[in-house]
Structures are given as C-alpha cells and as structure tokens.
Amino acid sequence: MEQALFDQKLEQEIRIEPRDWMPEKYRQTLIRQVSQHAHSEIVGMLPEGNWISRAPSLKRKQILIAKVQDEAGHGLYLYSAAETLGISRDEMIDQLHSGKAKYSSIFNYPATTWADMGAIGWLVDGAAIMNQVPLTRASYGPYSRAMIRICKEESFHQRQGFEILLMLCQGSPEQKAMAQDAFNRWWWPSLMMFGPHDSDSPHTEQSMQWKIKRFSNDELRQRFVDMIAEQANVLGLTVPDPDLKWNEERKHYDFGEINWDEFWNVVKGNGPCNKERLDARRKAHEEGAWVREAAVAYANKRAMRQKQEAA
Ligand SMILES: [Fe+2]
Ligand SMILES: [Fe+2]
C-alpha cells in the first residue's frame, strides 16, 4: 500500500517529502548522495580558499571570496536537506572526518597557479552544473529545491572561471601558457567527476528508477565534453586529448579513454591532496568547537529566560 503510493508519486512526478513513507534503500541512497554532495561543497572551498590572499587584484579577491562563500552556503543547504532524511549533522561530519564518507575526488588535486582559479571555475563548476541541473528535478523535494538555488550560483561560478582564463589568454604569452597548463592539469580530473562508465556504475539503474538520477554518467560526460570543446576554441586553448575529434555521425565529440587507475587511486584516498584536505577539515572543526559550544550555551540561556518570563 505504502509502496504503491510511493511508486505512484514517482510516476506522476510528485516530489517525495520528508514525512512521506519511502523505501529504506531510497532513504539510505539519498543520505549517501546528499551528504557526499555537501562534503564536496565544503572540501571544495579549500583549493580556492588558499588563493584568496594571493588574488592578483582587489576585484579578483572580492569575486573569489564571494564564490568560496557560495560554496559554504551550498554545503549548508545540502547538510540541511540530508538532515530531513534522519541523519544528524554531527554524524555526517564524523563520517567525513573518519574517511568513511567520500567527497568529489577533484578536490584532492592541488591548485598551484592563479590560472587554476580559472580552470576550476570553468571546468569543475562546469561539470558540477552538468550534474546538478538534472538534480533540480530529483524526486526528493528538499534535495531538488536546494539544487535550484545552487545551480544559479554555479553558473556564475563557471562564468567567473571562464572570464579569468579569457583575460589570461588575451594577455602575455606567459599568461596564456599558464592558462593552457592549468587546462592540461584539470581536464582529465574534471571528466572523472562524472564517475565510472555506466557499465561500471552499479547504482545508476536503481537511482534512475527512483528518479534521483535523470541521465547516466556517460551521457552527462559527453555533454560536458561537447560544451568544453567549443568553449576551448573561444579561448584559443587546446584540449589536452589527441583523440578529441568531432564525430559527424554521432553529432558529438569523440574523446580518449580516462585513466581509471588514477581515478580509483584518488577515490581510495591516495590522491595528491587527500590527507591535506581531511587534515584541514578536522583542524577547522576543532578550532571551531568554541563557537558551537557558545551557541549551545546561548540557546540554553535564552530558553531558561523565556521559561522564567512565562512562569
Ligand atoms: Fe557549489
Ligand atoms: Fe561552485
């Protein structure tokens, strides 16, 4: 009976809300996906946060601060959305800090030059948009609604990244070379953001049935390649893939094979910055303990005062 009602809602594109009955596996899948998404937003602040003090001008610094703050906001919406599924914020944070929960492996790569701020916005936020726009129609209400605002902000992020690279590409030969170098380093990891091939992605089919996922990993990756290949032309940059070629029959770009050994290696925690990122998160959490304690003490004090006034 409950299952039938749930299936009917999915069928009719009616959102599933926190108080509705849902299959336990649906709930667990969403907890995993939404919390990983939240962790990715928060850990994603680190490579760019590192460049705020070194931004080349006041204007660039303002833009980058705004962008990094947006990511914090995305993390907070998503943690809140996950909490509606019956997991606490503390549990999620513990899972991140213990290494049990994953976050997007892209953030385990270092941001070594200013051009990386451009490449991250253009490619990483660009890939995020490809993944996230279909999630605005995900079947779970709180998740889909959080995605609407997030996507609006992500499209600003992508544009700011593209614009950084455009400026560098119109600058000196050294600046253009710096842009190309950042592109070379971020291209393949950004393709990995879409996850394994459909044939190696065991959860895809179930997630598509549940209408959490609307397009497969390979479909989304292809769309991303098609978009970036065109935008690279505008920048005058070369996609670092000798196999990239327009396929007239498919009406898509063909592209080379991803290094899956590298992908799995980073997922398993052996990427260039995995340890650094988790250490930074743990340290921030410990150093913020007094803020959380003060907030609880204040809330208790207020509740007590209200009780006294009511008496
Ligand atoms: Fe974000
Ligand atoms: Fe973003």
mmCIF file of N, CA and C in Angstrom, residues 54-128:
data_model
loop_
_atom_site.group_PDB
_atom_site.id
_atom_site.type_symbol
_atom_site.label_atom_id
_atom_site.label_comp_id
_atom_site.label_asym_id
_atom_site.label_seq_id
_atom_site.Cartn_x
_atom_site.Cartn_y
_atom_site.Cartn_z
ATOM 1 N N ARG A 54 46.137 35.617 -2.252
ATOM 2 C CA ARG A 54 47.086 35.836 -3.355
ATOM 3 C C ARG A 54 46.405 36.277 -4.652
ATOM 4 N N ALA A 55 45.113 36.591 -4.576
ATOM 5 C CA ALA A 55 44.408 37.031 -5.785
ATOM 6 C C ALA A 55 45.109 38.275 -6.336
ATOM 7 N N PRO A 56 45.193 38.412 -7.680
ATOM 8 C CA PRO A 56 46.027 39.474 -8.255
ATOM 9 C C PRO A 56 45.470 40.896 -8.132
ATOM 10 N N SER A 57 44.214 41.072 -7.760
ATOM 11 C CA SER A 57 43.714 42.438 -7.585
ATOM 12 C C SER A 57 42.585 42.417 -6.558
ATOM 13 N N LEU A 58 42.191 43.616 -6.124
ATOM 14 C CA LEU A 58 41.105 43.707 -5.149
ATOM 15 C C LEU A 58 39.818 43.122 -5.722
ATOM 16 N N LYS A 59 39.564 43.433 -7.007
ATOM 17 C CA LYS A 59 38.349 42.934 -7.651
ATOM 18 C C LYS A 59 38.340 41.402 -7.689
ATOM 19 N N ARG A 60 39.479 40.828 -8.083
ATOM 20 C CA ARG A 60 39.574 39.357 -8.144
ATOM 21 C C ARG A 60 39.376 38.740 -6.764
ATOM 22 N N LYS A 61 39.905 39.440 -5.762
ATOM 23 C CA LYS A 61 39.782 38.926 -4.403
ATOM 24 C C LYS A 61 38.308 38.925 -3.975
ATOM 25 N N GLN A 62 37.602 40.002 -4.288
ATOM 26 C CA GLN A 62 36.180 40.081 -3.923
ATOM 27 C C GLN A 62 35.380 38.966 -4.588
ATOM 28 N N ILE A 63 35.656 38.768 -5.883
ATOM 29 C CA ILE A 63 34.911 37.741 -6.621
ATOM 30 C C ILE A 63 35.191 36.359 -6.037
ATOM 31 N N LEU A 64 36.459 36.109 -5.755
ATOM 32 C CA LEU A 64 36.822 34.779 -5.249
ATOM 33 C C LEU A 64 36.239 34.540 -3.855
ATOM 34 N N ILE A 65 36.263 35.576 -3.018
ATOM 35 C CA ILE A 65 35.659 35.427 -1.681
ATOM 36 C C ILE A 65 34.175 35.091 -1.818
ATOM 37 N N ALA A 66 33.493 35.804 -2.716
ATOM 38 C CA ALA A 66 32.053 35.572 -2.899
ATOM 39 C C ALA A 66 31.801 34.137 -3.363
ATOM 40 N N LYS A 67 32.647 33.670 -4.259
ATOM 41 C CA LYS A 67 32.487 32.330 -4.812
ATOM 42 C C LYS A 67 32.696 31.275 -3.726
ATOM 43 N N VAL A 68 33.741 31.447 -2.947
ATOM 44 C CA VAL A 68 34.027 30.468 -1.895
ATOM 45 C C VAL A 68 32.915 30.487 -0.833
ATOM 46 N N GLN A 69 32.408 31.664 -0.542
ATOM 47 C CA GLN A 69 31.282 31.751 0.406
ATOM 48 C C GLN A 69 30.044 31.044 -0.133
ATOM 49 N N ASP A 70 29.804 31.192 -1.443
ATOM 50 C CA ASP A 70 28.672 30.468 -2.048
ATOM 51 C C ASP A 70 28.799 28.973 -1.778
ATOM 52 N N GLU A 71 30.021 28.444 -1.910
ATOM 53 C CA GLU A 71 30.216 27.003 -1.723
ATOM 54 C C GLU A 71 29.874 26.607 -0.284
ATOM 55 N N ALA A 72 30.234 27.459 0.666
ATOM 56 C CA ALA A 72 29.866 27.186 2.064
ATOM 57 C C ALA A 72 28.346 27.119 2.179
ATOM 58 N N GLY A 73 27.666 28.059 1.523
ATOM 59 C CA GLY A 73 26.200 28.067 1.551
ATOM 60 C C GLY A 73 25.637 26.793 0.941
ATOM 61 N N HIS A 74 26.227 26.329 -0.165
ATOM 62 C CA HIS A 74 25.747 25.096 -0.792
ATOM 63 C C HIS A 74 25.866 23.926 0.182
ATOM 64 N N GLY A 75 27.011 23.882 0.865
ATOM 65 C CA GLY A 75 27.209 22.819 1.847
ATOM 66 C C GLY A 75 26.117 22.866 2.910
ATOM 67 N N LEU A 76 25.801 24.069 3.380
ATOM 68 C CA LEU A 76 24.806 24.185 4.451
ATOM 69 C C LEU A 76 23.411 23.786 3.989
ATOM 70 N N TYR A 77 23.004 24.213 2.771
ATOM 71 C CA TYR A 77 21.676 23.771 2.298
ATOM 72 C C TYR A 77 21.625 22.261 2.240
ATOM 73 N N LEU A 78 22.729 21.688 1.736
ATOM 74 C CA LEU A 78 22.713 20.243 1.488
ATOM 75 C C LEU A 78 22.775 19.444 2.780
ATOM 76 N N TYR A 79 23.539 19.918 3.757
ATOM 77 C CA TYR A 79 23.510 19.243 5.062
ATOM 78 C C TYR A 79 22.089 19.310 5.626
ATOM 79 N N SER A 80 21.442 20.448 5.473
ATOM 80 C CA SER A 80 20.071 20.575 5.983
ATOM 81 C C SER A 80 19.129 19.624 5.247
ATOM 82 N N ALA A 81 19.289 19.522 3.931
ATOM 83 C CA ALA A 81 18.443 18.608 3.153
ATOM 84 C C ALA A 81 18.668 17.170 3.626
ATOM 85 N N ALA A 82 19.933 16.812 3.869
ATOM 86 C CA ALA A 82 20.239 15.443 4.329
ATOM 87 C C ALA A 82 19.640 15.196 5.707
ATOM 88 N N GLU A 83 19.657 16.220 6.565
ATOM 89 C CA GLU A 83 19.103 16.054 7.918
ATOM 90 C C GLU A 83 17.616 15.685 7.885
ATOM 91 N N THR A 84 16.897 16.146 6.865
ATOM 92 C CA THR A 84 15.465 15.812 6.776
ATOM 93 C C THR A 84 15.254 14.314 6.528
ATOM 94 N N LEU A 85 16.339 13.603 6.181
ATOM 95 C CA LEU A 85 16.229 12.159 5.940
ATOM 96 C C LEU A 85 16.530 11.349 7.197
ATOM 97 N N GLY A 86 16.836 12.066 8.297
ATOM 98 C CA GLY A 86 17.013 11.355 9.560
ATOM 99 C C GLY A 86 18.453 11.080 9.951
ATOM 100 N N ILE A 87 19.392 11.850 9.440
ATOM 101 C CA ILE A 87 20.783 11.727 9.891
ATOM 102 C C ILE A 87 21.159 13.080 10.497
ATOM 103 N N SER A 88 21.999 13.083 11.528
ATOM 104 C CA SER A 88 22.352 14.365 12.147
ATOM 105 C C SER A 88 23.600 14.950 11.488
ATOM 106 N N ARG A 89 23.741 16.256 11.649
ATOM 107 C CA ARG A 89 24.910 16.947 11.113
ATOM 108 C C ARG A 89 26.190 16.344 11.706
ATOM 109 N N ASP A 90 26.168 16.079 13.023
ATOM 110 C CA ASP A 90 27.355 15.518 13.689
ATOM 111 C C ASP A 90 27.770 14.180 13.074
ATOM 112 N N GLU A 91 26.767 13.335 12.813
ATOM 113 C CA GLU A 91 27.086 12.032 12.207
ATOM 114 C C GLU A 91 27.760 12.215 10.849
ATOM 115 N N MET A 92 27.209 13.136 10.062
ATOM 116 C CA MET A 92 27.774 13.349 8.721
ATOM 117 C C MET A 92 29.207 13.866 8.812
ATOM 118 N N ILE A 93 29.420 14.814 9.733
ATOM 119 C CA ILE A 93 30.766 15.382 9.881
ATOM 120 C C ILE A 93 31.746 14.297 10.349
ATOM 121 N N ASP A 94 31.270 13.447 11.278
ATOM 122 C CA ASP A 94 32.123 12.336 11.723
ATOM 123 C C ASP A 94 32.499 11.428 10.564
ATOM 124 N N GLN A 95 31.514 11.127 9.723
ATOM 125 C CA GLN A 95 31.786 10.239 8.578
ATOM 126 C C GLN A 95 32.821 10.852 7.642
ATOM 127 N N LEU A 96 32.748 12.171 7.483
ATOM 128 C CA LEU A 96 33.742 12.845 6.624
ATOM 129 C C LEU A 96 35.123 12.754 7.271
ATOM 130 N N HIS A 97 35.193 13.108 8.550
ATOM 131 C CA HIS A 97 36.493 13.184 9.214
ATOM 132 C C HIS A 97 37.141 11.823 9.407
ATOM 133 N N SER A 98 36.315 10.778 9.516
ATOM 134 C CA SER A 98 36.896 9.440 9.693
ATOM 135 C C SER A 98 37.280 8.816 8.357
ATOM 136 N N GLY A 99 36.909 9.484 7.273
ATOM 137 C CA GLY A 99 37.235 8.941 5.952
ATOM 138 C C GLY A 99 36.188 7.964 5.439
ATOM 139 N N LYS A 100 35.125 7.755 6.226
ATOM 140 C CA LYS A 100 34.083 6.806 5.812
ATOM 141 C C LYS A 100 33.260 7.377 4.645
ATOM 142 N N ALA A 101 32.962 8.674 4.726
ATOM 143 C CA ALA A 101 32.192 9.305 3.643
ATOM 144 C C ALA A 101 33.152 9.850 2.596
ATOM 145 N N LYS A 102 32.748 9.797 1.372
ATOM 146 C CA LYS A 102 33.566 10.331 0.287
ATOM 147 C C LYS A 102 33.111 11.745 -0.044
ATOM 148 N N TYR A 103 33.954 12.424 -0.795
ATOM 149 C CA TYR A 103 33.586 13.699 -1.416
ATOM 150 C C TYR A 103 34.202 13.651 -2.797
ATOM 151 N N SER A 104 33.858 14.579 -3.653
ATOM 152 C CA SER A 104 34.332 14.524 -5.032
ATOM 153 C C SER A 104 35.862 14.512 -5.084
ATOM 154 N N SER A 105 36.429 13.538 -5.811
ATOM 155 C CA SER A 105 37.896 13.394 -5.810
ATOM 156 C C SER A 105 38.602 14.566 -6.468
ATOM 157 N N ILE A 106 37.875 15.365 -7.214
ATOM 158 C CA ILE A 106 38.508 16.506 -7.887
ATOM 159 C C ILE A 106 39.226 17.418 -6.890
ATOM 160 N N PHE A 107 38.707 17.490 -5.662
ATOM 161 C CA PHE A 107 39.289 18.426 -4.699
ATOM 162 C C PHE A 107 40.545 17.882 -4.033
ATOM 163 N N ASN A 108 40.986 16.719 -4.469
ATOM 164 C CA ASN A 108 42.245 16.176 -3.976
ATOM 165 C C ASN A 108 43.413 16.507 -4.894
ATOM 166 N N TYR A 109 43.162 17.424 -5.829
ATOM 167 C CA TYR A 109 44.249 17.895 -6.694
ATOM 168 C C TYR A 109 44.655 19.296 -6.238
ATOM 169 N N PRO A 110 45.940 19.629 -6.352
ATOM 170 C CA PRO A 110 46.388 20.942 -5.873
ATOM 171 C C PRO A 110 46.100 22.066 -6.867
ATOM 172 N N ALA A 111 45.870 23.273 -6.342
ATOM 173 C CA ALA A 111 45.692 24.468 -7.182
ATOM 174 C C ALA A 111 46.987 25.263 -7.103
ATOM 175 N N THR A 112 47.826 25.125 -8.126
ATOM 176 C CA THR A 112 49.199 25.630 -7.994
ATOM 177 C C THR A 112 49.441 27.024 -8.576
ATOM 178 N N THR A 113 48.579 27.493 -9.485
ATOM 179 C CA THR A 113 48.794 28.842 -10.035
ATOM 180 C C THR A 113 47.464 29.601 -10.049
ATOM 181 N N TRP A 114 47.532 30.897 -10.307
ATOM 182 C CA TRP A 114 46.296 31.693 -10.387
ATOM 183 C C TRP A 114 45.371 31.180 -11.499
ATOM 184 N N ALA A 115 45.973 30.674 -12.583
ATOM 185 C CA ALA A 115 45.144 30.161 -13.683
ATOM 186 C C ALA A 115 44.269 28.995 -13.227
ATOM 187 N N ASP A 116 44.686 28.311 -12.161
ATOM 188 C CA ASP A 116 43.863 27.218 -11.638
ATOM 189 C C ASP A 116 42.508 27.725 -11.140
ATOM 190 N N MET A 117 42.471 28.985 -10.680
ATOM 191 C CA MET A 117 41.174 29.535 -10.257
ATOM 192 C C MET A 117 40.241 29.630 -11.463
ATOM 193 N N GLY A 118 40.824 29.941 -12.613
ATOM 194 C CA GLY A 118 40.029 29.967 -13.838
ATOM 195 C C GLY A 118 39.601 28.563 -14.246
ATOM 196 N N ALA A 119 40.569 27.644 -14.234
ATOM 197 C CA ALA A 119 40.274 26.280 -14.688
ATOM 198 C C ALA A 119 39.262 25.606 -13.756
ATOM 199 N N ILE A 120 39.368 25.862 -12.463
ATOM 200 C CA ILE A 120 38.418 25.242 -11.528
ATOM 201 C C ILE A 120 37.006 25.766 -11.796
ATOM 202 N N GLY A 121 36.880 27.084 -11.927
ATOM 203 C CA GLY A 121 35.551 27.642 -12.184
ATOM 204 C C GLY A 121 34.980 27.119 -13.498
ATOM 205 N N TRP A 122 35.803 27.172 -14.513
ATOM 206 C CA TRP A 122 35.336 26.776 -15.849
ATOM 207 C C TRP A 122 35.011 25.286 -15.911
ATOM 208 N N LEU A 123 35.956 24.453 -15.468
ATOM 209 C CA LEU A 123 35.794 23.004 -15.642
ATOM 210 C C LEU A 123 35.081 22.331 -14.465
ATOM 211 N N VAL A 124 35.522 22.624 -13.256
ATOM 212 C CA VAL A 124 34.956 21.912 -12.097
ATOM 213 C C VAL A 124 33.528 22.381 -11.827
ATOM 214 N N ASP A 125 33.340 23.694 -11.784
ATOM 215 C CA ASP A 125 31.968 24.178 -11.608
ATOM 216 C C ASP A 125 31.133 23.867 -12.851
ATOM 217 N N GLY A 126 31.773 23.853 -14.005
ATOM 218 C CA GLY A 126 31.068 23.493 -15.246
ATOM 219 C C GLY A 126 30.565 22.059 -15.198
ATOM 220 N N ALA A 127 31.411 21.145 -14.737
ATOM 221 C CA ALA A 127 30.990 19.745 -14.606
ATOM 222 C C ALA A 127 29.911 19.626 -13.525
ATOM 223 N N ALA A 128 30.069 20.414 -12.462
ATOM 224 C CA ALA A 128 29.069 20.383 -11.386
ATOM 225 C C ALA A 128 27.701 20.792 -11.936
#
